Tab-separated table of C-alpha atoms and ligand atoms in Angstrom:
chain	number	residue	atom	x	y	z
A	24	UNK	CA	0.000	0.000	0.000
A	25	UNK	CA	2.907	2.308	1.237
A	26	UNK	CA	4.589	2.108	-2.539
A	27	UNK	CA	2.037	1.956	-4.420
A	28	UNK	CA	1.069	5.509	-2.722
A	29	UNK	CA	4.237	6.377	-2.592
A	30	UNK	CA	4.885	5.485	-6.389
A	31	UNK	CA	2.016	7.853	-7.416
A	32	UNK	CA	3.592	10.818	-8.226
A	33	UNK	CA	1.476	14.230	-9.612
A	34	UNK	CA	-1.508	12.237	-8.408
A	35	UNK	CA	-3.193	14.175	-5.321
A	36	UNK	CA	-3.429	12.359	-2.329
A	37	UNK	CA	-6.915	13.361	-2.297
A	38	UNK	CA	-7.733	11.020	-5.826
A	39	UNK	CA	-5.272	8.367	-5.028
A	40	UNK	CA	-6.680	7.609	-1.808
A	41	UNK	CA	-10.210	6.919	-2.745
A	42	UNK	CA	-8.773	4.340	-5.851
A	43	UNK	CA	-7.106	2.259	-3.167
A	44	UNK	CA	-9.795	2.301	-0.809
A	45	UNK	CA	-12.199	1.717	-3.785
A	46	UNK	CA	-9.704	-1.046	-4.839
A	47	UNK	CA	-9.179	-2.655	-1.362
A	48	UNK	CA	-12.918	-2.177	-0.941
A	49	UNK	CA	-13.810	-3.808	-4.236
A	50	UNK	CA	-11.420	-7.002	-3.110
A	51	UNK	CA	-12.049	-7.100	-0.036
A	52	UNK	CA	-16.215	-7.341	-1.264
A	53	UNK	CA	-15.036	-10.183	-3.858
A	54	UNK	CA	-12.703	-12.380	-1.362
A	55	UNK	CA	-14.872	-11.427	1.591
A	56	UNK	CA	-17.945	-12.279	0.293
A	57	UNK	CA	-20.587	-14.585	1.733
A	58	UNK	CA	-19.027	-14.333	4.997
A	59	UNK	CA	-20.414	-11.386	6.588
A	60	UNK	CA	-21.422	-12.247	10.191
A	61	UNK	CA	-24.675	-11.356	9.692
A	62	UNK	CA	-25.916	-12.950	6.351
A	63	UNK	CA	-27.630	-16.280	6.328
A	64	UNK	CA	-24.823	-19.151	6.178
A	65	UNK	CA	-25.392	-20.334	2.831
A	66	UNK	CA	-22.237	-22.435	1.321
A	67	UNK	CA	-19.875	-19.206	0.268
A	68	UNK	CA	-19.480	-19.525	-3.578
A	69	UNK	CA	-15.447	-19.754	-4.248
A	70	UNK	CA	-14.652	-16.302	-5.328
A	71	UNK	CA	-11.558	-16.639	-7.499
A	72	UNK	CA	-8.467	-14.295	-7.004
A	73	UNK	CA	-7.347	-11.747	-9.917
A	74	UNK	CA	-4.489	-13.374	-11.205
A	75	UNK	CA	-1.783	-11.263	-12.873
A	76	UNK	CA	-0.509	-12.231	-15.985
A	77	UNK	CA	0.912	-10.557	-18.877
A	78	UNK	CA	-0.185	-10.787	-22.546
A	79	UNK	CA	2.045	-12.574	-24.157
A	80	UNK	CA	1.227	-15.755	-21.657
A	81	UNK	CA	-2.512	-15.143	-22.432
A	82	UNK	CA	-1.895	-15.093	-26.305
A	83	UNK	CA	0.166	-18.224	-25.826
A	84	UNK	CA	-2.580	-20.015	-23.722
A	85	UNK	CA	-5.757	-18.290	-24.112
A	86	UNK	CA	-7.772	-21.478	-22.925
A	87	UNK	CA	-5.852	-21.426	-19.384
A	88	UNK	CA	-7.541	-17.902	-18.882
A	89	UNK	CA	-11.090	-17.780	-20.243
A	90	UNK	CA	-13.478	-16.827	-17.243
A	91	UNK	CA	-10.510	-15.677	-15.340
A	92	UNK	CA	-10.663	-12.373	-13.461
A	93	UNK	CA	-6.698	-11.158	-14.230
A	94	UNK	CA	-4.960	-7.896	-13.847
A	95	UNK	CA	-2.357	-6.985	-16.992
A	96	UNK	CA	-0.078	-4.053	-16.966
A	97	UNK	CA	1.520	-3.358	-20.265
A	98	UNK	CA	1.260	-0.471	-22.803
A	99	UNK	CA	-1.564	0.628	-25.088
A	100	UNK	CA	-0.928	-0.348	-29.287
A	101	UNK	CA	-3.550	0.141	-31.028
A	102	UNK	CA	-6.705	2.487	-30.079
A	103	UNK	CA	-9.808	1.077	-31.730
A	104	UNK	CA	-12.901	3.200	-30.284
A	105	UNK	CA	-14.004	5.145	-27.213
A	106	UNK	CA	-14.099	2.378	-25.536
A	107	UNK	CA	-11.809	-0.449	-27.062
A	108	UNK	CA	-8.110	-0.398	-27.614
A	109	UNK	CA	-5.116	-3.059	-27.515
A	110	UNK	CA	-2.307	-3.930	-25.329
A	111	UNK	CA	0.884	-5.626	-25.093
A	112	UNK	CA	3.898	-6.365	-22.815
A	113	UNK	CA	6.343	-4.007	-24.405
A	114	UNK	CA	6.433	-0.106	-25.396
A	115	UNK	CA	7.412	-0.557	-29.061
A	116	UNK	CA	8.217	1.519	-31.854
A	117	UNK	CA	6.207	0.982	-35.102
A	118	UNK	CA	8.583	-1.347	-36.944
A	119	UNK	CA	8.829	-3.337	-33.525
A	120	UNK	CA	5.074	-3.132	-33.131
A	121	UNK	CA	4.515	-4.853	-36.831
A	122	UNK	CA	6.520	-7.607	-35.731
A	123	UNK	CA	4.454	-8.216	-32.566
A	124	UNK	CA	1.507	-7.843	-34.256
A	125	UNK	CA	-0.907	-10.391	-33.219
A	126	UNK	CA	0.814	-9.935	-30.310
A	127	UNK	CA	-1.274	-7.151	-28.696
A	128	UNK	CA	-4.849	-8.259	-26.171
A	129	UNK	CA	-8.478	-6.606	-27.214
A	130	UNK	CA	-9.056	-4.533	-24.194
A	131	UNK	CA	-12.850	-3.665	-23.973
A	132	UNK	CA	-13.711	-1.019	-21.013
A	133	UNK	CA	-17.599	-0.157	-21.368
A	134	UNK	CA	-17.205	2.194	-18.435
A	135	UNK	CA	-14.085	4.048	-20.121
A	136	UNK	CA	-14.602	8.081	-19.538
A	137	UNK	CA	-11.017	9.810	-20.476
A	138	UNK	CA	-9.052	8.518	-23.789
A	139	UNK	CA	-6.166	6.123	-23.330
A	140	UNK	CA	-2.832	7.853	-25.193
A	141	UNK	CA	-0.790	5.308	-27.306
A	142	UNK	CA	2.200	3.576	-25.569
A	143	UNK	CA	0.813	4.548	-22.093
A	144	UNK	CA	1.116	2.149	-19.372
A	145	UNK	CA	-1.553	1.252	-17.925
A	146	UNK	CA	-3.036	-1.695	-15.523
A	147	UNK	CA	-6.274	-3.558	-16.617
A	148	UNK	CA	-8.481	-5.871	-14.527
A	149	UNK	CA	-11.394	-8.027	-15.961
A	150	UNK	CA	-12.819	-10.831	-16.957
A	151	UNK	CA	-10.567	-12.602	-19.835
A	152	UNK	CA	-13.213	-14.023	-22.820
A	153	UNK	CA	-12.947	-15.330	-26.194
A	154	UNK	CA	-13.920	-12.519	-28.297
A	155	UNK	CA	-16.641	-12.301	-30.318
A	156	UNK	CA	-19.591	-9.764	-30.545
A	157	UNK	CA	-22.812	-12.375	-29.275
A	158	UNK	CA	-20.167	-13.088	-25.808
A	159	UNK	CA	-19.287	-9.879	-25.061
A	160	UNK	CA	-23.130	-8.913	-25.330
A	161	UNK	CA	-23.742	-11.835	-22.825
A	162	UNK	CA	-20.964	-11.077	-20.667
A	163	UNK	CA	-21.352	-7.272	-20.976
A	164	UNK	CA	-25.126	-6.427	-21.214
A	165	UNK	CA	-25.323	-2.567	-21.316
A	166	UNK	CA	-22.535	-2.213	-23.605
A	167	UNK	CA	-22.616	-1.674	-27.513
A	168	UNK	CA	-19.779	-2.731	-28.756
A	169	UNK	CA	-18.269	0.128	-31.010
A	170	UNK	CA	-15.511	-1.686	-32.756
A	171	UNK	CA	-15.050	-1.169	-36.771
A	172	UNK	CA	-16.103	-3.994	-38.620
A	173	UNK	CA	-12.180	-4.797	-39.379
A	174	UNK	CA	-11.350	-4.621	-35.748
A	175	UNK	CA	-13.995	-7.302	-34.787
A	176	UNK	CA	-12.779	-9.692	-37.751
A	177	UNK	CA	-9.169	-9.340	-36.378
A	178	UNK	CA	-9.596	-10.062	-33.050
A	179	UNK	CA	-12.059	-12.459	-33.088
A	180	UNK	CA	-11.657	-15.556	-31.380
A	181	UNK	CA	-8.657	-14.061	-29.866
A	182	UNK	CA	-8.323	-13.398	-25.489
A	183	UNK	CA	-9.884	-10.163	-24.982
A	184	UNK	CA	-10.795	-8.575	-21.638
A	185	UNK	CA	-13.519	-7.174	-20.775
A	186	UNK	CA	-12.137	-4.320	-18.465
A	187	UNK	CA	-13.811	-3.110	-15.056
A	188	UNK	CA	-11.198	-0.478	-13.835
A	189	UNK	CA	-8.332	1.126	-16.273
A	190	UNK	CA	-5.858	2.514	-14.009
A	191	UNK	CA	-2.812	5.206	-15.513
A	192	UNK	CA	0.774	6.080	-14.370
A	193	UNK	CA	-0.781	8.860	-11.622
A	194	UNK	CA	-3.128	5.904	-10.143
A	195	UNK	CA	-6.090	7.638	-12.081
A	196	UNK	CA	-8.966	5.235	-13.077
A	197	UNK	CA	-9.813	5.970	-16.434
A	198	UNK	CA	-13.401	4.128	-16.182
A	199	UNK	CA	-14.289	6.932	-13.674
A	200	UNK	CA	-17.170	9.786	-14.312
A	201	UNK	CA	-15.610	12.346	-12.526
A	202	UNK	CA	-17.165	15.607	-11.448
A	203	UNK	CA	-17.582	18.709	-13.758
A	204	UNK	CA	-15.930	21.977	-12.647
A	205	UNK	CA	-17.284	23.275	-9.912
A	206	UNK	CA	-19.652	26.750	-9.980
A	207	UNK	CA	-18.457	29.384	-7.540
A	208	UNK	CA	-21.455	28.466	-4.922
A	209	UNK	CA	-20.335	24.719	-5.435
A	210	UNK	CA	-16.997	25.797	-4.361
A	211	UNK	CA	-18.787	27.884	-1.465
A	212	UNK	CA	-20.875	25.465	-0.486
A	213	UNK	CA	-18.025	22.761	-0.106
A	214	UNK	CA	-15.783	25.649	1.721
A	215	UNK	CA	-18.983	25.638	4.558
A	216	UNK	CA	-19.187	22.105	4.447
A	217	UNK	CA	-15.314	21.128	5.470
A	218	UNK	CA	-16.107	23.789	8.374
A	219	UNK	CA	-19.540	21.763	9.338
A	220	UNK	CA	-17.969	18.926	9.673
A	221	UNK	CA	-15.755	19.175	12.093
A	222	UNK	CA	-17.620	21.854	13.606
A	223	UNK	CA	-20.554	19.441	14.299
A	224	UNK	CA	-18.159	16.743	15.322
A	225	UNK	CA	-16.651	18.885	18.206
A	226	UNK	CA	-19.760	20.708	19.351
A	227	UNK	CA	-20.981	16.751	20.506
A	228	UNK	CA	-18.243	15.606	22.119
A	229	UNK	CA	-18.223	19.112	24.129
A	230	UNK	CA	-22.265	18.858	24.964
A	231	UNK	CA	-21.668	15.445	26.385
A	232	UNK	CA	-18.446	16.986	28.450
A	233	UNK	CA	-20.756	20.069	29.010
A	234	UNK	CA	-17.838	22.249	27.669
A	235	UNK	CA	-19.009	25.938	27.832
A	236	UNK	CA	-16.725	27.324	25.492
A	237	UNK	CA	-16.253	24.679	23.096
A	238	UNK	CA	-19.524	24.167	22.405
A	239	UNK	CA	-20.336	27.896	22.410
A	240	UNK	CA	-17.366	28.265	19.817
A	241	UNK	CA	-18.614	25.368	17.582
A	242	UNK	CA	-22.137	26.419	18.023
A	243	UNK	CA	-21.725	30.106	16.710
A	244	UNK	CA	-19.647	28.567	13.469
A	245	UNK	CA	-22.488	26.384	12.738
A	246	UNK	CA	-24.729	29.510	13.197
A	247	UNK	CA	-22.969	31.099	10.597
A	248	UNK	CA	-22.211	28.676	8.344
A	249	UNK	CA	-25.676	27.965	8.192
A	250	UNK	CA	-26.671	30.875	7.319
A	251	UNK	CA	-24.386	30.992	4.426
A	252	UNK	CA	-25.608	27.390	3.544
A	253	UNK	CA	-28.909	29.383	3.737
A	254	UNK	CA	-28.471	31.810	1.322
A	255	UNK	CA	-26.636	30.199	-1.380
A	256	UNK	CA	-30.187	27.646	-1.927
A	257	UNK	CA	-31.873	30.860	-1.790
A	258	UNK	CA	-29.692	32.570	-4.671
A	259	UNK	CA	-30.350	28.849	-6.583
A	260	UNK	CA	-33.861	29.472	-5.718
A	261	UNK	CA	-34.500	26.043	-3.803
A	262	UNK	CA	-36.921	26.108	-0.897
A	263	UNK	CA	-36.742	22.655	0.552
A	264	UNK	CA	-32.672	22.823	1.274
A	265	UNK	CA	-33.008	26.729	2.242
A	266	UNK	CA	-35.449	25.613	5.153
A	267	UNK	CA	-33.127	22.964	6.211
A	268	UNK	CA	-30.724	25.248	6.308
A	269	UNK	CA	-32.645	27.307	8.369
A	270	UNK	CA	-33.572	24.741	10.705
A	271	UNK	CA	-30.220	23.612	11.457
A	272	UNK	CA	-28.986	27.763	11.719
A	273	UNK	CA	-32.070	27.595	14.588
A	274	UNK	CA	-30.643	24.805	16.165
A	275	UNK	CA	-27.156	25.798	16.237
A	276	UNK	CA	-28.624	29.045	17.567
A	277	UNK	CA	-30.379	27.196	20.146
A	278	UNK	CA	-27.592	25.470	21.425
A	279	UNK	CA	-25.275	27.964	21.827
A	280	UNK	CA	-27.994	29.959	23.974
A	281	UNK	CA	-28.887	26.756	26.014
A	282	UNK	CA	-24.931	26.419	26.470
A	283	UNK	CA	-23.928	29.806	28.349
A	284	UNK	CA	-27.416	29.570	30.527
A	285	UNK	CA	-26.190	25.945	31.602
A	286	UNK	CA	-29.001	24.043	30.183
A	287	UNK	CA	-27.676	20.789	28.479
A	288	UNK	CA	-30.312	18.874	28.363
A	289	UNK	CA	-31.531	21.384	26.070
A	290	UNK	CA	-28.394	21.301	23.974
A	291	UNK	CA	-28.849	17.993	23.040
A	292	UNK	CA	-32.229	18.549	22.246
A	293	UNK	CA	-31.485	20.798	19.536
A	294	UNK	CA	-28.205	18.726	18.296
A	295	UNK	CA	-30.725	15.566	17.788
A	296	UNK	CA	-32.448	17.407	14.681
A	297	UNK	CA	-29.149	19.393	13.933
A	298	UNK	CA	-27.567	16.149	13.273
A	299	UNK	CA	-29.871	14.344	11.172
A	300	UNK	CA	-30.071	17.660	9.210
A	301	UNK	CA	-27.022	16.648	7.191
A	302	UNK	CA	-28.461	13.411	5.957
A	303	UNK	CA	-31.825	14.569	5.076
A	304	UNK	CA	-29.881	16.953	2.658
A	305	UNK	CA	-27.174	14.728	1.373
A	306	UNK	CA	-29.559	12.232	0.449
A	307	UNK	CA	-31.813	14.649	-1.646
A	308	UNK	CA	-29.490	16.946	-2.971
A	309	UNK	CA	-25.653	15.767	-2.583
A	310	UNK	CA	-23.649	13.562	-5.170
A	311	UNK	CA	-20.664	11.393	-4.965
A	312	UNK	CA	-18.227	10.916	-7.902
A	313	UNK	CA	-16.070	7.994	-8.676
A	314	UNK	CA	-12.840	10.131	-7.530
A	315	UNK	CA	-14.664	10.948	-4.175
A	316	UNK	CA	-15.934	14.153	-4.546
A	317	UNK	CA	-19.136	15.676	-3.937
A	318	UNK	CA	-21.279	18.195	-5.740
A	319	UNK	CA	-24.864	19.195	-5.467
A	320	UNK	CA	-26.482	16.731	-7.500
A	321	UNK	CA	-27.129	17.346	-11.017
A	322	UNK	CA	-30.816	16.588	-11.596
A	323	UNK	CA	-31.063	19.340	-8.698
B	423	HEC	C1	-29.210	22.086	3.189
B	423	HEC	C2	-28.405	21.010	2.711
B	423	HEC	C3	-27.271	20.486	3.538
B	423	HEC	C4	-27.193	20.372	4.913
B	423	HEC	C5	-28.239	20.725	5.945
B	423	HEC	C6	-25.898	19.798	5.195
B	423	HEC	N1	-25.195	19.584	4.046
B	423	HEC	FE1	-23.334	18.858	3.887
B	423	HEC	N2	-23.408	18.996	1.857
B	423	HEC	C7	-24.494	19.445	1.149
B	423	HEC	C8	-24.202	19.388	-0.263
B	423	HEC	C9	-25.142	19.779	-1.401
B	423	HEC	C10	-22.909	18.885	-0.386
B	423	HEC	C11	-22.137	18.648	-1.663
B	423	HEC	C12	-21.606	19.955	-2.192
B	423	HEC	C13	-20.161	20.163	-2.023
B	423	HEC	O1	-19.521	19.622	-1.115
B	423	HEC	O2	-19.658	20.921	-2.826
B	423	HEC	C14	-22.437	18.661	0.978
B	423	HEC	C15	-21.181	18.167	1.291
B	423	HEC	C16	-20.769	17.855	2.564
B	423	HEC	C17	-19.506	17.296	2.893
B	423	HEC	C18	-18.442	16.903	1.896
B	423	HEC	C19	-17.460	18.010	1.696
B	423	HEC	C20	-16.330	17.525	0.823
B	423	HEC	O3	-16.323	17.911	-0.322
B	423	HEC	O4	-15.498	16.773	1.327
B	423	HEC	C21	-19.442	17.141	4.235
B	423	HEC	C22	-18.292	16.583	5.045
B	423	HEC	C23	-20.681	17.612	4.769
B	423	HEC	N3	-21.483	18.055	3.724
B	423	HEC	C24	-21.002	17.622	6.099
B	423	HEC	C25	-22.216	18.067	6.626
B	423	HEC	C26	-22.588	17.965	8.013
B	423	HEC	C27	-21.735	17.360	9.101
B	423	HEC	C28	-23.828	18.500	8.106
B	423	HEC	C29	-24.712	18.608	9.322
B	423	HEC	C30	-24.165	19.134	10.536
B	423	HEC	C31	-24.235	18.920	6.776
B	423	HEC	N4	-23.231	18.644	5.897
B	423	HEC	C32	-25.461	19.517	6.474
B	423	HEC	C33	-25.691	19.889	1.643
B	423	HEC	C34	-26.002	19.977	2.999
């Protein structure tokens, strides 16, 4: 874990971080699976490890990896589509990459969101298959295969793979939608938030010490960051967040009041609504994006 961070220079700690969760997350799921203490103990279906391999071993002995899940890091050749492009072990040169032609693995990556760049190196996981249009239809269902007619008659009945996660030099994962710019209020709006948050997390702990200043401290930012949260839904023109807004400016309001008279009991009243504030308006109006970001959600 320590090199592979370590290894990813120019990317931000703030993208790399979420891949290898999402990584560890997404293998962890697959070996884990079926043994979570509290589902039903049905027999655990044998999950089967990504093996790594490179292409030249799965061009010499396609049949040893069809239904494998396998990871291959070697360099792009030939770009076929938005979607579909080639590797193979070695950056070559274009007399070198004649020679190794028929050399090179179909890579097909429905989810693919940023263009691959000939001869980078990149690191693909999937599902190896014999290609051919009618099995990557079965194996792939909301994909349309965009290949040129000549690409499919080349490759066909060759290994391809069927990519879930495309991952570049900086530890990027190319199948990711990642978030458009942000709008000045976005940025705003994310500003208040990374104040909320802690904010909110200190103003508990100091109720349930009954902290006078620390909770009168925490209490006022919330006040005020609320009210900014407040009037940024009002300049987007959308009621249902403003009030929330408002409510949890009230409650903030209310604690830090109930907090220099001495009345605690009130404080956590008021943090019991404050609290589930946030989650009412995540659910309804915050989005996540594959590199861990949030926005307001589109469709809002
Ligand atoms: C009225 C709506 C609303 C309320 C109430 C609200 N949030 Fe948010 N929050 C959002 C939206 C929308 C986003 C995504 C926008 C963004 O971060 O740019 C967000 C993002 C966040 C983020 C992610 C920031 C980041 O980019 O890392 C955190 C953390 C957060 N909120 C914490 C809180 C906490 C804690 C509370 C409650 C004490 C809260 N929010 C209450 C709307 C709200």
């Amino acid at each position: 874990m320590r090199t592979l961070m370590t290894a990813g220079r120019g990317a931000s700690t703030a993208i790399a971080l979420p891949l290898l969760f999402g990584l560890c997350t997404a293998l962890g799921a697959q070996q884990g699976r079926g043994r979570g203490a509290a589902e039903p103990q049905a027999p655990a279906a044998p999950v089967k490890p990504l093996v790594p391999v490179a292409t030249n071993t799965v061009v010499a002995h396609p049949e040893t990896y069809y239904g494998e899940r396998v990871t291959m890091t070697a360099s792009v050749q030939n770009i076929l589509s938005k979607s579909a492009f080639s590797v193979a072990q070695k950056t070559v040169g274009d007399a070198a990459k004649a020679k190794m032609s028929g050399q090179d693995v179909l890579v097909l990556a429905p989810k693919l969101q940023a263009a691959v760049t000939p001869n980078a190196y990149l690191t693909v996981f999937g599902e190896v298959v014999k290609f051919d249009p009618e099995e990557v239809a079965k194996k792939a269902k909301d994909y349309k295969l965009d290949l040129p007619a000549d690409a499919i008659e080349k490759y066909r009945g060759k290994p391809a793979l069927i990519a879930t996660a495309v991952i570049n030099e900086s530890f990027l994962d190319l199948t990711w939608r990642m978030p458009p710019p942000a709008t000045p209020d976005e940025e705003a709006l994310d500003r208040l938030m990374k104040k909320i948050q802690p904010a909110f997390g200190a103003l508990r702990g100091s109720i349930d010490g009954s902290n006078v200043d620390v909770t009168t401290q925490n209490a006022v930012a919330l006040k005020q960051a609320f009210a900014e949260v407040e009037a940024i839904w009002k300049s987007r023109g959308k009621t249902e967040p403003m009030q929330w807004a408002a409510d949890a400016r009230k409650n903030a309001e209310a604690i830090e009041t109930a907090a220099t008279t001495g009345k605690w009991e009130a404080a956590k009243t008021a943090a019991g609504p404050l609290g589930q504030a946030c989650g009412t308006c995540h659910t309804a109006y915050r989005e996540r994006f594959d590199d861990g970001s949030y926005r307001i959600k589109t469709s809002k």
